[in-house]
């Protein structure tokens, strides 16, 4: 049975690695956070190996990291995966990073004769727990075929988008731009409903069979808004990261996306107000602070 390493044992990496352990793989893990490593160890994983020794001894290495800086240091640093991996190892980055980061790593990996796939995922923590993730993969088809049996144990849709390294990332950024739209739409619409004295549970039931339904409405309402708890999930700061990457991409294509820009500045404001670590659906909480009484109070003051 193959040896697998997972680097980054957070909201996504931990359930993915637990599922690999359950499937019978020997799984090594690494995270800067000792609590995350302890949870992984409790699930049956092995900790304590350095990044170079993971690179030398594992067949497949999956990373799930929160930023381009973290990804670039794990892949491209002196002690990183690209310089220190065995030529038979397949490196798979499931983090959402920029297309430029994908290209930089691809260039270095090719130079060192290492297989590297840029494979962001969608489906959220629920998908990571239930093995229903979608993998959007850019990179060499041969490496994809080598990694497929492992990725098939983690997801329902393991799709090779193309050999262009950034093709999965661009697909993922389009997905997350839409997530940003839907989350904002759900937040404003539900606030209007609440301020109009509608029963939000009944509204959900009715819209569930109407065109106003969306997977994001279901996710955000059922798992967060209905119970007024916002532990992630998918943190607002990670969504903001992806919206920024999508806007950067638009700028490179010389496209103006005015609605997306307005959305981004709204999320940025909520992050600045200290809600970045909360699930993205916390936008509803922020929007619902704008009550009719506050508005009329403001008007009275003017
Ligand atoms: P997270 O913040 O919960 O987990 C990231 C983990 O990486 C943390 O445990 C952190 O300690 C660790 N880490 C940071 N730097 C490290 C380093 N240099 N070495 C080792 N460990 C390091 O984030 P997450 O929600 O699990 O997301 C991970 C990635 O997956 C992100 O790129 C995100 O955009 C993407 N993603 C998340 C979701 C979601 O629903 N949460 C869905 C799809 C994609």
XYZ file of C-alpha atoms and ligand atoms in Angstrom, residues 7-14 30-33 36 51 64-67 69-71 73-74 94-97 120-126 133 172 176 219 232-235 237-239 241-242 277, ligand 1:
92
model
C 0.808 18.908 4.681
C -1.695 21.359 6.209
C -4.110 19.580 8.542
C -6.782 22.280 8.840
C -10.502 22.272 8.059
C -9.874 20.473 4.739
C -6.560 18.643 5.272
C -7.601 16.873 8.462
C 2.661 17.974 9.020
C 1.208 21.252 10.268
C 2.626 24.321 12.005
C -0.184 24.045 14.530
C -3.930 20.129 14.301
C 9.388 17.931 4.739
C -3.842 21.947 1.803
C -2.491 25.346 2.828
C -4.055 28.738 3.511
C -1.957 31.127 1.382
C 3.221 32.240 0.784
C 2.700 28.983 2.678
C 2.440 27.001 -0.582
C 7.595 27.987 1.040
C 6.542 24.315 1.287
C -5.150 21.204 -3.322
C -4.870 24.759 -1.934
C -6.458 27.613 -3.859
C -3.556 29.806 -4.972
C -7.823 22.947 -6.083
C -10.950 21.329 -4.669
C -14.567 22.281 -4.145
C -17.237 20.753 -1.955
C -16.154 22.261 1.363
C -15.554 20.588 4.678
C -18.678 18.445 4.196
C -14.980 16.569 -3.189
C -11.837 27.074 -9.095
C -15.488 30.916 -5.848
C -25.344 25.434 2.962
C -15.929 27.523 9.672
C -16.526 25.840 7.339
C -14.918 28.091 4.808
C -13.569 31.180 6.485
C -10.733 35.461 4.870
C -10.158 32.453 2.579
C -13.088 33.504 0.376
C -8.261 35.565 -0.827
C -9.975 33.805 -3.746
C -11.893 33.715 10.912
P -7.287 26.137 7.369
O -6.782 27.486 7.706
O -8.365 25.519 8.184
O -6.053 25.076 7.329
C -4.780 25.366 6.845
C -3.777 24.621 7.725
O -2.464 24.806 7.176
C -3.736 25.143 9.177
O -3.894 24.052 10.067
C -2.357 25.797 9.299
O -1.804 25.685 10.589
C -1.565 24.987 8.271
N -0.353 25.662 7.785
C -0.190 26.953 7.442
N 1.061 27.165 6.993
C 1.699 25.966 7.057
C 3.022 25.524 6.724
N 3.926 26.364 6.227
N 3.317 24.218 6.934
C 2.408 23.354 7.448
N 1.140 23.710 7.775
C 0.806 25.006 7.571
O -7.716 26.215 5.839
P -8.714 25.229 5.071
O -10.103 25.760 5.185
O -8.394 23.829 5.427
O -8.257 25.531 3.548
C -7.030 25.039 3.020
C -6.975 25.387 1.541
O -8.091 24.769 0.862
C -7.084 26.890 1.259
O -6.238 27.218 0.182
C -8.551 27.091 0.896
O -8.748 28.209 0.061
C -8.873 25.768 0.216
N -10.285 25.351 0.300
C -10.975 25.425 1.483
C -12.310 25.007 1.518
C -13.154 25.076 2.798
O -14.379 24.903 2.710
N -12.580 25.283 3.950
C -12.921 24.486 0.366
C -12.163 24.394 -0.807
C -10.847 24.824 -0.826
